[in-house]
């Protein structure tokens, strides 16, 4: 069985909110890459076919007639709770919550139900997951071969836009990606930086990891404890070095108070764990070449 949150071509995907404009656009892109989308959910259009896919009134109705592994949600914030619980109770083992601004009490309910059902959540406010050459779910440009190419470097990022930039730079430097995991930028998320790091560490297709962090919260410091146990090299870039103390940044989780969640604190924890921390995204490929000499020629 695939180790979610790493997505594979064999994963069977249900798209909740498939018939909306964003759901339709990104479903088409996902299908282009070979992602195995099996159905969609849209209560008002149940019984129809859209993009060649059957549309159901609920996840439970869809799973009653076909196997589904993962549900991805193109759902507005107020409707996320009911849609997520529908998918979890239907039996999906993974749920990708793209939506941001989901009410906190709704997410607490979702997390509790997911834990009881042994369902792993990525997000909320995630840009999604990509395995170049196989599949992607979400709103990352997994169909764009200028950004994503198959390779052996795993990438973790809170930010979709920053993650896209990192993958673009890696591809231009001759590095492909084994998997991209967008964990999401909200304060409470289902898959943490450490969770993603563990998944890539255990993935035989991954030789090294690029960890893209941000100021605020303590996920990078927590992940550093695990990184210290790894034999695979880890290179990291932390965004927000110049941010003033107490400044809230673009992501809901990015607020710094004293040294808690600060750039200096994160960098010190990661470097103490043996992680190479770089000052700018453009030198990540050089840092990887230094840690993985076998790839050094790729960046020439």
PDB file of C-alpha atoms in Angstrom:
ATOM      1  CA  UNK A   1       0.000   0.000   0.000  1.00  0.00           C
ATOM      2  CA  UNK A   2       1.254   3.481  -0.874  1.00  0.00           C
ATOM      3  CA  UNK A   3       2.598   5.503   2.027  1.00  0.00           C
ATOM      4  CA  UNK A   4       0.354   8.580   2.050  1.00  0.00           C
ATOM      5  CA  UNK A   5       1.142  11.549   1.936  1.00  0.00           C
ATOM      6  CA  UNK A   6       3.267  10.412  -1.002  1.00  0.00           C
ATOM      7  CA  UNK A   7       0.923  10.133  -3.986  1.00  0.00           C
ATOM      8  CA  UNK A   8       1.251   7.350  -6.572  1.00  0.00           C
ATOM      9  CA  UNK A   9      -0.309   6.603  -9.952  1.00  0.00           C
ATOM     10  CA  UNK A  10      -2.074   3.592  -8.434  1.00  0.00           C
ATOM     11  CA  UNK A  11      -3.952   5.756  -5.910  1.00  0.00           C
ATOM     12  CA  UNK A  12      -7.644   6.080  -6.754  1.00  0.00           C
ATOM     13  CA  UNK A  13      -8.791   9.674  -6.291  1.00  0.00           C
ATOM     14  CA  UNK A  14     -12.227  11.153  -5.562  1.00  0.00           C
ATOM     15  CA  UNK A  15     -12.655  14.882  -6.288  1.00  0.00           C
ATOM     16  CA  UNK A  16     -15.143  16.628  -4.013  1.00  0.00           C
ATOM     17  CA  UNK A  17     -16.420  19.738  -5.758  1.00  0.00           C
ATOM     18  CA  UNK A  18     -15.306  18.477  -9.159  1.00  0.00           C
ATOM     19  CA  UNK A  19     -17.912  20.356 -11.233  1.00  0.00           C
ATOM     20  CA  UNK A  20     -16.948  23.843 -10.002  1.00  0.00           C
ATOM     21  CA  UNK A  21     -14.597  26.033 -12.026  1.00  0.00           C
ATOM     22  CA  UNK A  22     -11.493  25.272  -9.951  1.00  0.00           C
ATOM     23  CA  UNK A  23     -12.391  21.633  -9.521  1.00  0.00           C
ATOM     24  CA  UNK A  24     -12.900  21.250 -13.267  1.00  0.00           C
ATOM     25  CA  UNK A  25      -9.701  23.073 -14.236  1.00  0.00           C
ATOM     26  CA  UNK A  26      -7.425  21.172 -11.878  1.00  0.00           C
ATOM     27  CA  UNK A  27      -9.110  17.833 -12.477  1.00  0.00           C
ATOM     28  CA  UNK A  28      -8.309  18.206 -16.171  1.00  0.00           C
ATOM     29  CA  UNK A  29      -4.676  18.942 -15.299  1.00  0.00           C
ATOM     30  CA  UNK A  30      -4.520  15.986 -12.927  1.00  0.00           C
ATOM     31  CA  UNK A  31      -5.939  13.668 -15.573  1.00  0.00           C
ATOM     32  CA  UNK A  32      -3.324  14.913 -18.057  1.00  0.00           C
ATOM     33  CA  UNK A  33      -0.560  13.595 -15.800  1.00  0.00           C
ATOM     34  CA  UNK A  34      -2.094  10.153 -15.423  1.00  0.00           C
ATOM     35  CA  UNK A  35      -3.647  10.699 -11.991  1.00  0.00           C
ATOM     36  CA  UNK A  36      -6.221   7.954 -11.472  1.00  0.00           C
ATOM     37  CA  UNK A  37      -9.328  10.030 -10.747  1.00  0.00           C
ATOM     38  CA  UNK A  38     -12.310   7.688 -10.528  1.00  0.00           C
ATOM     39  CA  UNK A  39     -15.255   9.972  -9.694  1.00  0.00           C
ATOM     40  CA  UNK A  40     -16.446  13.311  -8.420  1.00  0.00           C
ATOM     41  CA  UNK A  41     -18.887  14.592  -5.813  1.00  0.00           C
ATOM     42  CA  UNK A  42     -21.380  17.384  -6.526  1.00  0.00           C
ATOM     43  CA  UNK A  43     -24.814  16.945  -4.885  1.00  0.00           C
ATOM     44  CA  UNK A  44     -26.677  19.126  -7.385  1.00  0.00           C
ATOM     45  CA  UNK A  45     -25.286  17.217 -10.366  1.00  0.00           C
ATOM     46  CA  UNK A  46     -25.447  13.662  -9.058  1.00  0.00           C
ATOM     47  CA  UNK A  47     -26.055  11.136 -11.788  1.00  0.00           C
ATOM     48  CA  UNK A  48     -24.340  13.212 -14.468  1.00  0.00           C
ATOM     49  CA  UNK A  49     -20.975  12.666 -16.121  1.00  0.00           C
ATOM     50  CA  UNK A  50     -18.390  15.454 -16.095  1.00  0.00           C
ATOM     51  CA  UNK A  51     -14.968  15.262 -17.788  1.00  0.00           C
ATOM     52  CA  UNK A  52     -15.826  11.651 -18.478  1.00  0.00           C
ATOM     53  CA  UNK A  53     -16.224  10.916 -14.757  1.00  0.00           C
ATOM     54  CA  UNK A  54     -19.338   9.835 -12.843  1.00  0.00           C
ATOM     55  CA  UNK A  55     -20.713  12.397 -10.394  1.00  0.00           C
ATOM     56  CA  UNK A  56     -22.198  11.308  -7.074  1.00  0.00           C
ATOM     57  CA  UNK A  57     -24.230  13.093  -4.405  1.00  0.00           C
ATOM     58  CA  UNK A  58     -21.792  12.109  -1.648  1.00  0.00           C
ATOM     59  CA  UNK A  59     -18.528  10.334  -0.986  1.00  0.00           C
ATOM     60  CA  UNK A  60     -20.464   7.531   0.654  1.00  0.00           C
ATOM     61  CA  UNK A  61     -22.479   7.028  -2.518  1.00  0.00           C
ATOM     62  CA  UNK A  62     -19.304   6.983  -4.599  1.00  0.00           C
ATOM     63  CA  UNK A  63     -17.488   4.493  -2.377  1.00  0.00           C
ATOM     64  CA  UNK A  64     -20.521   2.218  -2.294  1.00  0.00           C
ATOM     65  CA  UNK A  65     -19.827   1.349  -5.920  1.00  0.00           C
ATOM     66  CA  UNK A  66     -16.059   1.656  -6.349  1.00  0.00           C
ATOM     67  CA  UNK A  67     -12.804   1.611  -4.382  1.00  0.00           C
ATOM     68  CA  UNK A  68     -11.332   5.033  -3.519  1.00  0.00           C
ATOM     69  CA  UNK A  69      -8.088   5.738  -1.670  1.00  0.00           C
ATOM     70  CA  UNK A  70      -7.853   9.525  -1.416  1.00  0.00           C
ATOM     71  CA  UNK A  71     -10.318  12.419  -1.583  1.00  0.00           C
ATOM     72  CA  UNK A  72      -9.238  15.929  -2.605  1.00  0.00           C
ATOM     73  CA  UNK A  73     -11.519  18.834  -1.747  1.00  0.00           C
ATOM     74  CA  UNK A  74     -12.391  21.868  -3.882  1.00  0.00           C
ATOM     75  CA  UNK A  75     -14.916  22.956  -1.271  1.00  0.00           C
ATOM     76  CA  UNK A  76     -15.690  26.418   0.260  1.00  0.00           C
ATOM     77  CA  UNK A  77     -14.795  26.850   3.963  1.00  0.00           C
ATOM     78  CA  UNK A  78     -18.322  26.626   5.364  1.00  0.00           C
ATOM     79  CA  UNK A  79     -18.921  23.280   3.641  1.00  0.00           C
ATOM     80  CA  UNK A  80     -15.590  21.622   4.443  1.00  0.00           C
ATOM     81  CA  UNK A  81     -16.708  20.001   7.702  1.00  0.00           C
ATOM     82  CA  UNK A  82     -19.629  18.083   6.226  1.00  0.00           C
ATOM     83  CA  UNK A  83     -17.694  17.115   3.080  1.00  0.00           C
ATOM     84  CA  UNK A  84     -14.699  15.924   5.087  1.00  0.00           C
ATOM     85  CA  UNK A  85     -16.789  13.859   7.477  1.00  0.00           C
ATOM     86  CA  UNK A  86     -18.626  12.355   4.514  1.00  0.00           C
ATOM     87  CA  UNK A  87     -15.325  11.226   2.978  1.00  0.00           C
ATOM     88  CA  UNK A  88     -13.840   9.995   6.257  1.00  0.00           C
ATOM     89  CA  UNK A  89     -16.931   8.001   7.187  1.00  0.00           C
ATOM     90  CA  UNK A  90     -17.088   6.591   3.655  1.00  0.00           C
ATOM     91  CA  UNK A  91     -13.680   5.028   4.252  1.00  0.00           C
ATOM     92  CA  UNK A  92     -11.031   7.037   2.385  1.00  0.00           C
ATOM     93  CA  UNK A  93      -7.568   6.614   3.907  1.00  0.00           C
ATOM     94  CA  UNK A  94      -6.304  10.044   2.863  1.00  0.00           C
ATOM     95  CA  UNK A  95      -7.930  13.476   2.618  1.00  0.00           C
ATOM     96  CA  UNK A  96      -6.332  16.507   0.937  1.00  0.00           C
ATOM     97  CA  UNK A  97      -7.926  19.731   2.235  1.00  0.00           C
ATOM     98  CA  UNK A  98      -7.000  22.563  -0.131  1.00  0.00           C
ATOM     99  CA  UNK A  99      -9.355  25.084   1.471  1.00  0.00           C
ATOM    100  CA  UNK A 100      -8.078  27.869   3.711  1.00  0.00           C
ATOM    101  CA  UNK A 101     -10.032  29.806   6.381  1.00  0.00           C
ATOM    102  CA  UNK A 102     -11.803  26.667   7.592  1.00  0.00           C
ATOM    103  CA  UNK A 103     -13.306  27.426  11.046  1.00  0.00           C
ATOM    104  CA  UNK A 104     -11.082  26.101  13.819  1.00  0.00           C
ATOM    105  CA  UNK A 105     -13.852  24.168  15.577  1.00  0.00           C
ATOM    106  CA  UNK A 106     -14.694  22.461  12.284  1.00  0.00           C
ATOM    107  CA  UNK A 107     -11.112  21.316  11.806  1.00  0.00           C
ATOM    108  CA  UNK A 108     -10.950  20.016  15.379  1.00  0.00           C
ATOM    109  CA  UNK A 109     -13.991  17.855  14.640  1.00  0.00           C
ATOM    110  CA  UNK A 110     -12.466  16.667  11.362  1.00  0.00           C
ATOM    111  CA  UNK A 111      -9.132  15.795  12.982  1.00  0.00           C
ATOM    112  CA  UNK A 112     -10.876  13.812  15.745  1.00  0.00           C
ATOM    113  CA  UNK A 113     -13.001  11.821  13.293  1.00  0.00           C
ATOM    114  CA  UNK A 114     -10.028  11.195  11.031  1.00  0.00           C
ATOM    115  CA  UNK A 115      -7.910   9.901  13.920  1.00  0.00           C
ATOM    116  CA  UNK A 116     -10.673   7.503  14.976  1.00  0.00           C
ATOM    117  CA  UNK A 117     -11.008   6.233  11.390  1.00  0.00           C
ATOM    118  CA  UNK A 118      -7.232   5.990  10.752  1.00  0.00           C
ATOM    119  CA  UNK A 119      -7.525   8.513   7.924  1.00  0.00           C
ATOM    120  CA  UNK A 120      -4.522  10.791   7.244  1.00  0.00           C
ATOM    121  CA  UNK A 121      -5.227  14.457   6.466  1.00  0.00           C
ATOM    122  CA  UNK A 122      -3.015  16.825   4.478  1.00  0.00           C
ATOM    123  CA  UNK A 123      -3.956  20.468   5.020  1.00  0.00           C
ATOM    124  CA  UNK A 124      -6.000  22.547   5.390  1.00  0.00           C
ATOM    125  CA  UNK A 125      -4.602  25.333   3.209  1.00  0.00           C
ATOM    126  CA  UNK A 126      -2.348  22.929   1.336  1.00  0.00           C
ATOM    127  CA  UNK A 127      -1.431  23.324  -2.340  1.00  0.00           C
ATOM    128  CA  UNK A 128      -1.378  19.540  -2.674  1.00  0.00           C
ATOM    129  CA  UNK A 129       0.900  16.628  -3.469  1.00  0.00           C
ATOM    130  CA  UNK A 130       2.978  15.820  -6.559  1.00  0.00           C
ATOM    131  CA  UNK A 131       4.912  12.765  -7.686  1.00  0.00           C
ATOM    132  CA  UNK A 132       6.393  13.852 -11.024  1.00  0.00           C
ATOM    133  CA  UNK A 133       5.770  11.433 -13.863  1.00  0.00           C
ATOM    134  CA  UNK A 134       3.019   9.670 -11.918  1.00  0.00           C
ATOM    135  CA  UNK A 135       0.280  11.769 -10.369  1.00  0.00           C
ATOM    136  CA  UNK A 136      -0.649  14.903  -8.472  1.00  0.00           C
ATOM    137  CA  UNK A 137      -3.588  16.116  -6.416  1.00  0.00           C
ATOM    138  CA  UNK A 138      -4.368  19.750  -5.687  1.00  0.00           C
ATOM    139  CA  UNK A 139      -3.391  23.071  -7.205  1.00  0.00           C
ATOM    140  CA  UNK A 140       0.357  22.617  -7.686  1.00  0.00           C
ATOM    141  CA  UNK A 141       1.480  22.756 -11.349  1.00  0.00           C
ATOM    142  CA  UNK A 142       2.201  19.040 -11.368  1.00  0.00           C
ATOM    143  CA  UNK A 143       1.446  18.982 -15.102  1.00  0.00           C
ATOM    144  CA  UNK A 144       4.201  21.506 -15.902  1.00  0.00           C
ATOM    145  CA  UNK A 145       7.386  19.684 -16.884  1.00  0.00           C
ATOM    146  CA  UNK A 146       9.401  22.901 -16.573  1.00  0.00           C
ATOM    147  CA  UNK A 147       8.688  22.803 -12.839  1.00  0.00           C
ATOM    148  CA  UNK A 148       8.432  19.105 -12.036  1.00  0.00           C
ATOM    149  CA  UNK A 149      10.579  16.277 -13.373  1.00  0.00           C
ATOM    150  CA  UNK A 150      10.951  12.729 -12.006  1.00  0.00           C
ATOM    151  CA  UNK A 151      13.965  12.396  -9.760  1.00  0.00           C
ATOM    152  CA  UNK A 152      15.150  11.481  -6.285  1.00  0.00           C
ATOM    153  CA  UNK A 153      14.835  14.697  -4.230  1.00  0.00           C
ATOM    154  CA  UNK A 154      11.873  15.001  -1.877  1.00  0.00           C
ATOM    155  CA  UNK A 155      10.509  18.495  -1.220  1.00  0.00           C
ATOM    156  CA  UNK A 156       8.412  19.635   1.763  1.00  0.00           C
ATOM    157  CA  UNK A 157       6.843  23.088   1.917  1.00  0.00           C
ATOM    158  CA  UNK A 158       4.171  24.963   3.823  1.00  0.00           C
ATOM    159  CA  UNK A 159       3.815  27.352   0.883  1.00  0.00           C
ATOM    160  CA  UNK A 160       2.669  26.283  -2.563  1.00  0.00           C
ATOM    161  CA  UNK A 161       4.217  29.263  -4.350  1.00  0.00           C
ATOM    162  CA  UNK A 162       7.554  28.917  -2.572  1.00  0.00           C
ATOM    163  CA  UNK A 163       7.483  25.168  -3.115  1.00  0.00           C
ATOM    164  CA  UNK A 164       6.894  25.748  -6.827  1.00  0.00           C
ATOM    165  CA  UNK A 165       9.898  28.085  -6.994  1.00  0.00           C
ATOM    166  CA  UNK A 166      12.124  25.548  -5.248  1.00  0.00           C
ATOM    167  CA  UNK A 167      11.047  22.734  -7.587  1.00  0.00           C
ATOM    168  CA  UNK A 168      11.576  24.985 -10.615  1.00  0.00           C
ATOM    169  CA  UNK A 169      15.115  25.776  -9.449  1.00  0.00           C
ATOM    170  CA  UNK A 170      15.829  22.104  -8.792  1.00  0.00           C
ATOM    171  CA  UNK A 171      14.601  21.079 -12.236  1.00  0.00           C
ATOM    172  CA  UNK A 172      16.672  23.789 -13.940  1.00  0.00           C
ATOM    173  CA  UNK A 173      19.726  22.555 -12.044  1.00  0.00           C
ATOM    174  CA  UNK A 174      19.206  18.983 -13.221  1.00  0.00           C
ATOM    175  CA  UNK A 175      17.569  17.604 -10.090  1.00  0.00           C
ATOM    176  CA  UNK A 176      14.203  15.874 -10.361  1.00  0.00           C
ATOM    177  CA  UNK A 177      11.794  15.354  -7.501  1.00  0.00           C
ATOM    178  CA  UNK A 178      10.728  12.053  -5.981  1.00  0.00           C
ATOM    179  CA  UNK A 179       7.757  13.714  -4.307  1.00  0.00           C
ATOM    180  CA  UNK A 180       6.469  17.149  -3.328  1.00  0.00           C
ATOM    181  CA  UNK A 181       4.472  17.349  -0.099  1.00  0.00           C
ATOM    182  CA  UNK A 182       2.642  20.616   0.558  1.00  0.00           C
ATOM    183  CA  UNK A 183       1.756  20.437   4.234  1.00  0.00           C
ATOM    184  CA  UNK A 184      -0.280  23.670   4.342  1.00  0.00           C
ATOM    185  CA  UNK A 185       0.085  27.015   6.022  1.00  0.00           C
ATOM    186  CA  UNK A 186      -2.569  26.989   8.754  1.00  0.00           C
ATOM    187  CA  UNK A 187      -1.663  26.801  12.471  1.00  0.00           C
ATOM    188  CA  UNK A 188      -3.406  23.410  12.811  1.00  0.00           C
ATOM    189  CA  UNK A 189      -2.688  20.928  10.036  1.00  0.00           C
ATOM    190  CA  UNK A 190      -3.099  17.198   9.681  1.00  0.00           C
ATOM    191  CA  UNK A 191       0.368  16.373   8.348  1.00  0.00           C
ATOM    192  CA  UNK A 192       3.273  18.167  10.003  1.00  0.00           C
ATOM    193  CA  UNK A 193       6.777  18.869   8.747  1.00  0.00           C
ATOM    194  CA  UNK A 194       8.031  15.929  10.808  1.00  0.00           C
ATOM    195  CA  UNK A 195       5.342  13.622   9.374  1.00  0.00           C
ATOM    196  CA  UNK A 196       6.379  14.550   5.834  1.00  0.00           C
ATOM    197  CA  UNK A 197      10.066  14.178   6.674  1.00  0.00           C
ATOM    198  CA  UNK A 198       9.448  10.681   8.045  1.00  0.00           C
ATOM    199  CA  UNK A 199       7.550   9.683   4.904  1.00  0.00           C
ATOM    200  CA  UNK A 200      10.373  10.819   2.627  1.00  0.00           C
ATOM    201  CA  UNK A 201      13.023   9.273   4.857  1.00  0.00           C
ATOM    202  CA  UNK A 202      11.246   5.922   4.540  1.00  0.00           C
ATOM    203  CA  UNK A 203      10.678   6.306   0.795  1.00  0.00           C
ATOM    204  CA  UNK A 204      13.193   4.197  -1.178  1.00  0.00           C
ATOM    205  CA  UNK A 205      12.834   6.527  -4.175  1.00  0.00           C
ATOM    206  CA  UNK A 206      14.131   9.536  -2.207  1.00  0.00           C
ATOM    207  CA  UNK A 207      17.868  10.173  -1.794  1.00  0.00           C
ATOM    208  CA  UNK A 208      17.718  13.595  -0.101  1.00  0.00           C
ATOM    209  CA  UNK A 209      15.143  16.080   1.196  1.00  0.00           C
ATOM    210  CA  UNK A 210      14.660  19.814   0.720  1.00  0.00           C
ATOM    211  CA  UNK A 211      12.711  21.260   3.639  1.00  0.00           C
ATOM    212  CA  UNK A 212      11.154  24.664   2.924  1.00  0.00           C
ATOM    213  CA  UNK A 213      10.124  26.253   6.207  1.00  0.00           C
ATOM    214  CA  UNK A 214       8.781  29.569   7.406  1.00  0.00           C
ATOM    215  CA  UNK A 215       8.994  31.602  10.570  1.00  0.00           C
ATOM    216  CA  UNK A 216       6.248  31.004  13.111  1.00  0.00           C
ATOM    217  CA  UNK A 217       5.209  27.877  14.941  1.00  0.00           C
ATOM    218  CA  UNK A 218       7.560  25.120  16.024  1.00  0.00           C
ATOM    219  CA  UNK A 219       7.223  22.498  13.283  1.00  0.00           C
ATOM    220  CA  UNK A 220      10.733  22.943  11.920  1.00  0.00           C
ATOM    221  CA  UNK A 221      12.280  22.704  15.387  1.00  0.00           C
ATOM    222  CA  UNK A 222      10.292  19.535  16.069  1.00  0.00           C
ATOM    223  CA  UNK A 223      11.285  18.096  12.685  1.00  0.00           C
ATOM    224  CA  UNK A 224      14.939  18.847  13.465  1.00  0.00           C
ATOM    225  CA  UNK A 225      14.860  16.249  16.235  1.00  0.00           C
ATOM    226  CA  UNK A 226      13.913  13.605  13.683  1.00  0.00           C
ATOM    227  CA  UNK A 227      16.311  14.953  11.047  1.00  0.00           C
ATOM    228  CA  UNK A 228      19.171  14.307  13.463  1.00  0.00           C
ATOM    229  CA  UNK A 229      18.437  10.566  13.194  1.00  0.00           C
ATOM    230  CA  UNK A 230      18.435  10.475   9.363  1.00  0.00           C
ATOM    231  CA  UNK A 231      21.177   9.224   7.074  1.00  0.00           C
ATOM    232  CA  UNK A 232      19.635  10.953   4.045  1.00  0.00           C
ATOM    233  CA  UNK A 233      20.917  14.535   3.613  1.00  0.00           C
ATOM    234  CA  UNK A 234      18.493  17.372   4.370  1.00  0.00           C
ATOM    235  CA  UNK A 235      18.860  20.888   2.951  1.00  0.00           C
ATOM    236  CA  UNK A 236      16.581  23.654   4.210  1.00  0.00           C
ATOM    237  CA  UNK A 237      15.527  27.186   3.372  1.00  0.00           C
ATOM    238  CA  UNK A 238      13.580  29.162   5.989  1.00  0.00           C
ATOM    239  CA  UNK A 239      11.532  32.084   4.700  1.00  0.00           C
ATOM    240  CA  UNK A 240      11.049  35.224   6.777  1.00  0.00           C
ATOM    241  CA  UNK A 241      14.589  35.986   7.985  1.00  0.00           C
ATOM    242  CA  UNK A 242      14.020  39.747   7.844  1.00  0.00           C
ATOM    243  CA  UNK A 243      10.558  39.736   9.453  1.00  0.00           C
ATOM    244  CA  UNK A 244      10.216  41.876  12.605  1.00  0.00           C
ATOM    245  CA  UNK A 245       9.304  40.248  15.916  1.00  0.00           C
ATOM    246  CA  UNK A 246       5.551  39.808  16.410  1.00  0.00           C
ATOM    247  CA  UNK A 247       4.828  40.392  12.710  1.00  0.00           C
ATOM    248  CA  UNK A 248       2.128  38.172  11.262  1.00  0.00           C
ATOM    249  CA  UNK A 249       3.042  37.027   7.788  1.00  0.00           C
ATOM    250  CA  UNK A 250       0.987  35.620   4.917  1.00  0.00           C
ATOM    251  CA  UNK A 251       0.257  32.253   6.494  1.00  0.00           C
ATOM    252  CA  UNK A 252      -1.946  32.001   9.547  1.00  0.00           C
ATOM    253  CA  UNK A 253       0.724  30.123  11.457  1.00  0.00           C
ATOM    254  CA  UNK A 254       3.539  32.563  10.761  1.00  0.00           C
ATOM    255  CA  UNK A 255       3.814  34.734  13.839  1.00  0.00           C
ATOM    256  CA  UNK A 256       6.930  35.162  15.929  1.00  0.00           C
ATOM    257  CA  UNK A 257       7.034  35.939  19.641  1.00  0.00           C
ATOM    258  CA  UNK A 258      10.507  36.293  21.134  1.00  0.00           C
ATOM    259  CA  UNK A 259      12.632  33.349  19.995  1.00  0.00           C
ATOM    260  CA  UNK A 260       9.630  31.028  19.629  1.00  0.00           C
ATOM    261  CA  UNK A 261       9.167  30.399  15.936  1.00  0.00           C
ATOM    262  CA  UNK A 262      11.963  32.795  15.006  1.00  0.00           C
ATOM    263  CA  UNK A 263      14.282  32.436  12.041  1.00  0.00           C
ATOM    264  CA  UNK A 264      17.298  32.211  14.335  1.00  0.00           C
ATOM    265  CA  UNK A 265      15.682  29.544  16.503  1.00  0.00           C
ATOM    266  CA  UNK A 266      14.671  27.394  13.548  1.00  0.00           C
ATOM    267  CA  UNK A 267      18.032  27.711  11.835  1.00  0.00           C
ATOM    268  CA  UNK A 268      19.939  26.856  14.997  1.00  0.00           C
ATOM    269  CA  UNK A 269      17.792  23.755  15.645  1.00  0.00           C
ATOM    270  CA  UNK A 270      18.147  22.492  12.088  1.00  0.00           C
ATOM    271  CA  UNK A 271      21.880  23.108  11.868  1.00  0.00           C
ATOM    272  CA  UNK A 272      22.407  21.376  15.201  1.00  0.00           C
ATOM    273  CA  UNK A 273      20.641  18.358  13.664  1.00  0.00           C
ATOM    274  CA  UNK A 274      23.054  18.275  10.728  1.00  0.00           C
ATOM    275  CA  UNK A 275      20.748  19.997   8.252  1.00  0.00           C
ATOM    276  CA  UNK A 276      22.351  22.367   5.725  1.00  0.00           C
ATOM    277  CA  UNK A 277      20.453  25.673   5.939  1.00  0.00           C
ATOM    278  CA  UNK A 278      20.875  28.043   2.986  1.00  0.00           C
ATOM    279  CA  UNK A 279      20.248  31.779   2.801  1.00  0.00           C
ATOM    280  CA  UNK A 280      18.440  31.868  -0.554  1.00  0.00           C
ATOM    281  CA  UNK A 281      16.478  29.353  -2.666  1.00  0.00           C
ATOM    282  CA  UNK A 282      18.835  29.728  -5.639  1.00  0.00           C
ATOM    283  CA  UNK A 283      21.712  27.965  -3.833  1.00  0.00           C
ATOM    284  CA  UNK A 284      19.736  24.890  -2.777  1.00  0.00           C
ATOM    285  CA  UNK A 285      20.994  22.924  -5.799  1.00  0.00           C
ATOM    286  CA  UNK A 286      24.606  23.764  -4.893  1.00  0.00           C
ATOM    287  CA  UNK A 287      24.011  22.616  -1.335  1.00  0.00           C
ATOM    288  CA  UNK A 288      22.519  19.355  -2.578  1.00  0.00           C
ATOM    289  CA  UNK A 289      25.495  18.785  -4.864  1.00  0.00           C
ATOM    290  CA  UNK A 290      27.804  19.248  -1.894  1.00  0.00           C
ATOM    291  CA  UNK A 291      25.826  16.736   0.180  1.00  0.00           C
ATOM    292  CA  UNK A 292      25.302  14.322  -2.734  1.00  0.00           C
ATOM    293  CA  UNK A 293      28.523  14.336  -4.793  1.00  0.00           C
ATOM    294  CA  UNK A 294      27.126  11.696  -7.158  1.00  0.00           C
ATOM    295  CA  UNK A 295      24.790  14.389  -8.512  1.00  0.00           C
ATOM    296  CA  UNK A 296      27.350  17.189  -8.704  1.00  0.00           C
ATOM    297  CA  UNK A 297      27.691  16.901 -12.484  1.00  0.00           C
ATOM    298  CA  UNK A 298      23.944  17.540 -12.937  1.00  0.00           C
ATOM    299  CA  UNK A 299      24.310  21.161 -11.867  1.00  0.00           C
ATOM    300  CA  UNK A 300      27.158  21.959 -14.236  1.00  0.00           C
TER     301      UNK A 300
END
